[in-house]
Amino acid sequence: MSITSRALLTPRAAGLAVVLFSTLLWSLVGLFVRMADLDAWTIILWRSVFAVLALAPFWLLATADRAQALRAGASRASLFAIGLAVVGNIAYIGALQLTSVATVMTIYATLPFVTALLALVALREKLSRRFGAAALVAAVGITITAGAAISVGDSAGILVAALMTLSWGGLLVQAKRYPKLDLTLISLVSAVIAAVIALPLASPGLPSAYALFVCALLGVLTSGLANVLTLMGGRHIGSGETGLLLLLDVALSPLWVWLAYDERVGPPALFGGALVVIAVAGYLFTDARRRSVPCPAP
């Protein structure tokens, strides 16, 4: 087997691929929220219901000792992770309802910096020069996008998006700090709690069949699959790196909404998003080259 092939089979390479795929799924959230055309609490309720329907059978089939898993799920570390997941998932939908997708993604783009700072404090993770250079390029893109997208009227959406970003960064660090956490159970329980919170606040009655189908896509692909994949893949790479890869969501989310609903993004925001993509792609390319070159024999 060649050195390149062995590099592609490493846990780190698998982690990178899983996080990138989950980012593609996450980028569809804004589009699905626009497609559902419901109020925030109704979307949160039905998204959570379908997430539970998707995650519960998987957890039951994949977990051998369910009693032990439930006892472990009641630990302080698990409960803290569940709380972070609940806040992050509710805040995400709320922010998308309060302001534009581009503005939410602009705030969300600070995730790698939030995650790296939290990891530095909690895990004592060091930051590489390559990460610093890529983060600097991404920061320039974020600044350009922020100047183009953010206005005074978006203040509520910005605050909720900031809460979502902080919660998600903390969850990524928590998953890496405690590698034995049952991530599927955490996602499942957080979806149940979110549904209970949203139930008295959602619109009464059943939404249309089309809106339910869109909420099902939200629940299965994002709250379910993408959530678990992001946390699983993030265990095999640096916490700051996970946040950096998730920045691709910043460029892709407004693109899907623009293509489907003509929610326009100006040239400065497009340029800023392009810089974010360049930063992530450059980081991945240099990382792949560095790891594929064999070390000289002693």
Short mmCIF file of C-alpha atoms in Angstrom, two decimals:
data_model
loop_
_atom_site.label_atom_id
_atom_site.label_comp_id
_atom_site.label_asym_id
_atom_site.label_seq_id
_atom_site.Cartn_x
_atom_site.Cartn_y
_atom_site.Cartn_z
CA MET A 1 0.00 0.00 0.00
CA SER A 2 1.39 3.43 -0.94
CA ILE A 3 2.10 6.18 1.55
CA THR A 4 -0.67 8.29 0.05
CA SER A 5 -3.18 5.43 0.40
CA ARG A 6 -2.18 4.90 4.03
CA ALA A 7 -2.63 8.64 4.67
CA LEU A 8 -6.15 8.49 3.26
CA LEU A 9 -7.05 5.68 5.69
CA THR A 10 -5.88 7.41 8.88
CA PRO A 11 -8.42 8.40 11.56
CA ARG A 12 -7.48 12.02 10.93
CA ALA A 13 -8.26 11.76 7.19
CA ALA A 14 -11.56 10.06 8.00
CA GLY A 15 -12.35 12.78 10.52
CA LEU A 16 -11.69 15.50 7.93
CA ALA A 17 -13.93 13.76 5.37
CA VAL A 18 -16.77 13.23 7.87
CA VAL A 19 -16.72 16.86 9.05
CA LEU A 20 -16.68 18.13 5.47
CA PHE A 21 -19.69 15.98 4.55
CA SER A 22 -21.57 17.09 7.66
CA THR A 23 -20.81 20.71 6.72
CA LEU A 24 -22.50 20.16 3.36
CA LEU A 25 -25.59 18.91 5.19
CA TRP A 26 -25.50 21.82 7.66
CA SER A 27 -25.39 24.29 4.78
CA LEU A 28 -28.91 23.21 3.77
CA VAL A 29 -30.52 24.42 7.03
CA GLY A 30 -31.16 27.97 5.81
CA LEU A 31 -32.69 26.68 2.59
CA PHE A 32 -34.96 24.26 4.45
CA VAL A 33 -36.10 26.98 6.88
CA ARG A 34 -37.09 29.19 3.95
CA MET A 35 -38.84 26.25 2.24
CA ALA A 36 -40.86 25.36 5.36
CA ASP A 37 -42.28 28.91 5.59
CA LEU A 38 -43.32 28.41 9.24
CA ASP A 39 -42.63 30.32 12.44
CA ALA A 40 -39.47 29.45 14.36
CA TRP A 41 -41.07 27.45 17.19
CA THR A 42 -43.14 25.34 14.81
CA ILE A 43 -40.04 24.50 12.79
CA ILE A 44 -38.11 23.66 15.98
CA LEU A 45 -40.95 21.40 17.17
CA TRP A 46 -41.32 19.33 14.01
CA ARG A 47 -37.61 19.32 13.19
CA SER A 48 -37.00 17.88 16.67
CA VAL A 49 -39.80 15.32 16.33
CA PHE A 50 -38.35 13.96 13.10
CA ALA A 51 -34.85 14.00 14.56
CA VAL A 52 -36.10 11.80 17.40
CA LEU A 53 -37.81 9.44 14.94
CA ALA A 54 -34.54 9.12 13.00
CA LEU A 55 -32.14 8.82 15.94
CA ALA A 56 -34.12 6.61 18.33
CA PRO A 57 -34.15 3.41 16.17
CA PHE A 58 -30.49 3.90 15.31
CA TRP A 59 -29.51 4.27 18.96
CA LEU A 60 -31.59 1.27 20.02
CA LEU A 61 -30.00 -0.94 17.35
CA ALA A 62 -26.43 0.30 17.81
CA THR A 63 -26.34 0.27 21.63
CA ALA A 64 -25.73 -3.09 23.26
CA ASP A 65 -25.95 -2.13 26.94
CA ARG A 66 -28.69 0.50 26.92
CA ALA A 67 -29.01 0.64 30.72
CA GLN A 68 -25.33 1.46 31.10
CA ALA A 69 -25.55 4.00 28.27
CA LEU A 70 -28.45 5.75 30.01
CA ARG A 71 -26.55 5.84 33.30
CA ALA A 72 -23.55 7.33 31.52
CA GLY A 73 -25.89 9.78 29.81
CA ALA A 74 -26.86 11.14 33.22
CA SER A 75 -23.27 12.17 33.99
CA ARG A 76 -22.39 15.82 34.44
CA ALA A 77 -20.39 15.88 31.20
CA SER A 78 -23.30 14.40 29.20
CA LEU A 79 -25.89 16.71 30.71
CA PHE A 80 -23.72 19.74 29.95
CA ALA A 81 -23.32 18.56 26.34
CA ILE A 82 -27.09 18.03 26.05
CA GLY A 83 -27.71 21.56 27.32
CA LEU A 84 -25.29 23.02 24.78
CA ALA A 85 -26.96 21.04 21.97
CA VAL A 86 -30.44 22.23 22.95
CA VAL A 87 -29.39 25.89 23.07
CA GLY A 88 -27.46 25.64 19.80
CA ASN A 89 -30.24 23.95 17.83
CA ILE A 90 -32.97 26.33 19.04
CA ALA A 91 -30.80 29.41 18.54
CA TYR A 92 -29.88 28.35 14.99
CA ILE A 93 -33.49 28.28 13.79
CA GLY A 94 -34.34 31.41 15.75
CA ALA A 95 -31.48 33.38 14.22
CA LEU A 96 -32.45 32.32 10.69
CA GLN A 97 -35.97 33.60 11.32
CA LEU A 98 -34.77 36.93 12.72
CA THR A 99 -32.28 37.92 10.04
CA SER A 100 -30.86 36.87 6.68
CA VAL A 101 -28.98 33.63 6.13
CA ALA A 102 -25.88 35.62 5.13
CA THR A 103 -25.90 37.54 8.43
CA VAL A 104 -26.31 34.38 10.51
CA MET A 105 -23.47 32.75 8.62
CA THR A 106 -21.29 35.81 9.16
CA ILE A 107 -21.62 35.43 12.93
CA TYR A 108 -21.29 31.65 12.68
CA ALA A 109 -18.02 32.18 10.83
CA THR A 110 -16.36 33.09 14.13
CA LEU A 111 -16.78 29.44 15.20
CA PRO A 112 -13.15 28.37 14.64
CA PHE A 113 -11.88 31.23 16.76
CA VAL A 114 -14.44 30.56 19.51
CA THR A 115 -13.71 26.82 19.39
CA ALA A 116 -9.93 27.28 19.38
CA LEU A 117 -10.12 29.66 22.34
CA LEU A 118 -12.33 27.29 24.32
CA ALA A 119 -10.03 24.36 23.45
CA LEU A 120 -6.99 26.39 24.50
CA VAL A 121 -8.58 26.97 27.91
CA ALA A 122 -10.17 23.53 28.41
CA LEU A 123 -7.79 21.21 26.55
CA ARG A 124 -4.57 23.24 26.35
CA GLU A 125 -4.56 22.69 22.57
CA LYS A 126 -1.85 24.59 20.75
CA LEU A 127 -2.52 26.42 17.49
CA SER A 128 -0.30 25.75 14.48
CA ARG A 129 1.06 28.45 12.20
CA ARG A 130 -0.88 26.97 9.27
CA PHE A 131 -4.10 27.26 11.26
CA GLY A 132 -3.23 30.83 12.19
CA ALA A 133 -2.56 31.80 8.58
CA ALA A 134 -5.79 30.19 7.34
CA ALA A 135 -7.78 31.79 10.17
CA LEU A 136 -6.29 35.19 9.27
CA VAL A 137 -7.43 34.88 5.65
CA ALA A 138 -10.86 33.73 6.83
CA ALA A 139 -11.02 36.67 9.25
CA VAL A 140 -10.51 39.09 6.36
CA GLY A 141 -13.38 37.42 4.50
CA ILE A 142 -15.58 37.55 7.61
CA THR A 143 -14.86 41.26 8.06
CA ILE A 144 -15.80 42.01 4.45
CA THR A 145 -18.99 39.96 4.67
CA ALA A 146 -19.93 41.50 8.01
CA GLY A 147 -19.57 45.00 6.65
CA ALA A 148 -21.83 44.11 3.74
CA ALA A 149 -24.50 42.09 5.52
CA ILE A 150 -24.94 43.36 9.06
CA SER A 151 -27.21 46.32 9.90
CA VAL A 152 -28.65 47.78 13.09
CA GLY A 153 -31.99 46.10 12.43
CA ASP A 154 -30.35 42.69 12.61
CA SER A 155 -29.25 43.12 16.25
CA ALA A 156 -31.60 40.47 17.71
CA GLY A 157 -30.64 37.94 15.07
CA ILE A 158 -26.96 38.70 15.62
CA LEU A 159 -27.23 38.09 19.38
CA VAL A 160 -29.07 34.79 18.87
CA ALA A 161 -26.55 33.72 16.22
CA ALA A 162 -23.70 34.55 18.62
CA LEU A 163 -25.34 32.36 21.29
CA MET A 164 -25.66 29.55 18.76
CA THR A 165 -21.99 29.85 17.79
CA LEU A 166 -20.80 29.82 21.41
CA SER A 167 -22.96 26.77 22.19
CA TRP A 168 -21.73 24.82 19.18
CA GLY A 169 -18.08 25.66 19.91
CA GLY A 170 -18.50 24.45 23.48
CA LEU A 171 -20.15 21.24 22.27
CA LEU A 172 -17.25 20.47 19.90
CA VAL A 173 -14.75 20.92 22.73
CA GLN A 174 -16.88 18.87 25.14
CA ALA A 175 -17.07 15.96 22.65
CA LYS A 176 -13.30 15.91 22.32
CA ARG A 177 -12.64 16.35 26.03
CA TYR A 178 -14.84 13.36 26.88
CA PRO A 179 -14.37 10.85 24.02
CA LYS A 180 -16.65 8.27 25.66
CA LEU A 181 -19.73 10.49 25.41
CA ASP A 182 -22.60 8.79 23.56
CA LEU A 183 -23.04 11.39 20.83
CA THR A 184 -26.13 9.76 19.35
CA LEU A 185 -27.84 9.69 22.74
CA ILE A 186 -26.89 13.33 23.35
CA SER A 187 -28.38 14.35 20.00
CA LEU A 188 -31.49 12.26 20.69
CA VAL A 189 -32.14 13.64 24.19
CA SER A 190 -31.45 17.22 23.09
CA ALA A 191 -34.03 16.82 20.30
CA VAL A 192 -36.62 15.54 22.80
CA ILE A 193 -35.98 18.50 25.12
CA ALA A 194 -36.16 20.98 22.23
CA ALA A 195 -39.51 19.50 21.15
CA VAL A 196 -40.91 19.76 24.70
CA ILE A 197 -39.80 23.40 24.94
CA ALA A 198 -41.26 24.27 21.52
CA LEU A 199 -44.58 22.42 21.94
CA PRO A 200 -46.51 25.13 23.86
CA LEU A 201 -45.00 27.89 21.71
CA ALA A 202 -45.60 26.39 18.26
CA SER A 203 -48.61 27.06 16.08
CA PRO A 204 -51.51 24.69 16.87
CA GLY A 205 -52.47 21.97 14.43
CA LEU A 206 -50.52 20.13 11.78
CA PRO A 207 -48.59 22.06 9.12
CA SER A 208 -49.13 21.21 5.46
CA ALA A 209 -47.75 17.96 4.08
CA TYR A 210 -45.08 19.91 2.21
CA ALA A 211 -43.97 21.80 5.35
CA LEU A 212 -43.84 18.54 7.31
CA PHE A 213 -41.68 16.97 4.60
CA VAL A 214 -39.24 19.89 4.78
CA CYS A 215 -39.15 19.65 8.58
CA ALA A 216 -38.44 15.93 8.18
CA LEU A 217 -35.43 16.78 6.00
CA LEU A 218 -34.29 19.26 8.64
CA GLY A 219 -34.65 16.73 11.44
CA VAL A 220 -33.09 13.73 9.72
CA LEU A 221 -30.27 15.41 7.78
CA THR A 222 -29.22 18.15 10.22
CA SER A 223 -30.35 17.52 13.81
CA GLY A 224 -29.82 13.81 13.20
CA LEU A 225 -27.12 12.85 10.72
CA ALA A 226 -25.06 16.06 10.44
CA ASN A 227 -25.03 16.65 14.19
CA VAL A 228 -23.66 13.19 15.01
CA LEU A 229 -21.18 13.17 12.10
CA THR A 230 -19.73 16.57 13.07
CA LEU A 231 -19.13 15.51 16.66
CA MET A 232 -17.72 12.10 15.66
CA GLY A 233 -15.38 13.52 13.03
CA GLY A 234 -14.31 16.36 15.31
CA ARG A 235 -12.82 13.87 17.76
CA HIS A 236 -10.05 12.96 15.29
CA ILE A 237 -8.92 16.46 14.37
CA GLY A 238 -8.15 19.67 16.26
CA SER A 239 -11.09 21.56 17.73
CA GLY A 240 -10.04 24.73 15.95
CA GLU A 241 -9.67 22.76 12.71
CA THR A 242 -13.24 21.47 13.01
CA GLY A 243 -14.47 25.01 13.35
CA LEU A 244 -12.38 26.08 10.38
CA LEU A 245 -13.81 23.35 8.14
CA LEU A 246 -17.33 24.24 9.21
CA LEU A 247 -16.68 27.72 7.80
CA LEU A 248 -17.55 26.27 4.39
CA ASP A 249 -21.13 26.49 5.64
CA VAL A 250 -20.69 30.29 5.60
CA ALA A 251 -20.17 30.28 1.84
CA LEU A 252 -22.60 27.51 0.89
CA SER A 253 -25.69 28.43 2.96
CA PRO A 254 -26.34 31.86 1.37
CA LEU A 255 -25.60 30.33 -2.05
CA TRP A 256 -28.43 27.76 -1.82
CA VAL A 257 -30.92 30.41 -0.62
CA TRP A 258 -29.82 32.81 -3.34
CA LEU A 259 -30.27 30.16 -6.03
CA ALA A 260 -33.70 29.07 -4.76
CA TYR A 261 -35.23 32.29 -3.41
CA ASP A 262 -33.12 35.08 -4.86
CA GLU A 263 -32.15 36.23 -1.33
CA ARG A 264 -29.46 38.41 -2.78
CA VAL A 265 -25.95 38.76 -1.46
CA GLY A 266 -23.90 41.72 -2.63
CA PRO A 267 -20.45 41.52 -4.26
CA PRO A 268 -18.59 42.31 -1.00
CA ALA A 269 -20.32 39.42 0.77
CA LEU A 270 -19.60 37.10 -2.15
CA PHE A 271 -15.95 38.13 -2.12
CA GLY A 272 -15.76 37.59 1.63
CA GLY A 273 -17.30 34.14 1.28
CA ALA A 274 -14.80 33.29 -1.46
CA LEU A 275 -11.94 34.18 0.88
CA VAL A 276 -13.36 31.81 3.49
CA VAL A 277 -13.49 28.98 0.94
CA ILE A 278 -9.91 29.75 -0.16
CA ALA A 279 -8.74 29.68 3.46
CA VAL A 280 -10.32 26.28 4.13
CA ALA A 281 -9.20 24.77 0.81
CA GLY A 282 -5.66 26.07 1.27
CA TYR A 283 -5.47 24.64 4.77
CA LEU A 284 -6.68 21.21 3.62
CA PHE A 285 -4.32 21.17 0.64
CA THR A 286 -1.22 22.07 2.65
CA ASP A 287 -2.20 19.60 5.36
CA ALA A 288 -2.62 16.75 2.84
CA ARG A 289 0.76 17.50 1.25
CA ARG A 290 2.54 17.70 4.60
CA ARG A 291 1.13 14.34 5.74
CA SER A 292 1.72 12.53 2.43
CA VAL A 293 5.47 13.28 2.38
CA PRO A 294 7.39 10.42 4.09
CA CYS A 295 9.71 11.24 6.96
CA PRO A 296 13.41 10.47 6.27
CA ALA A 297 14.73 7.32 7.85
CA PRO A 298 16.95 7.88 10.92
#
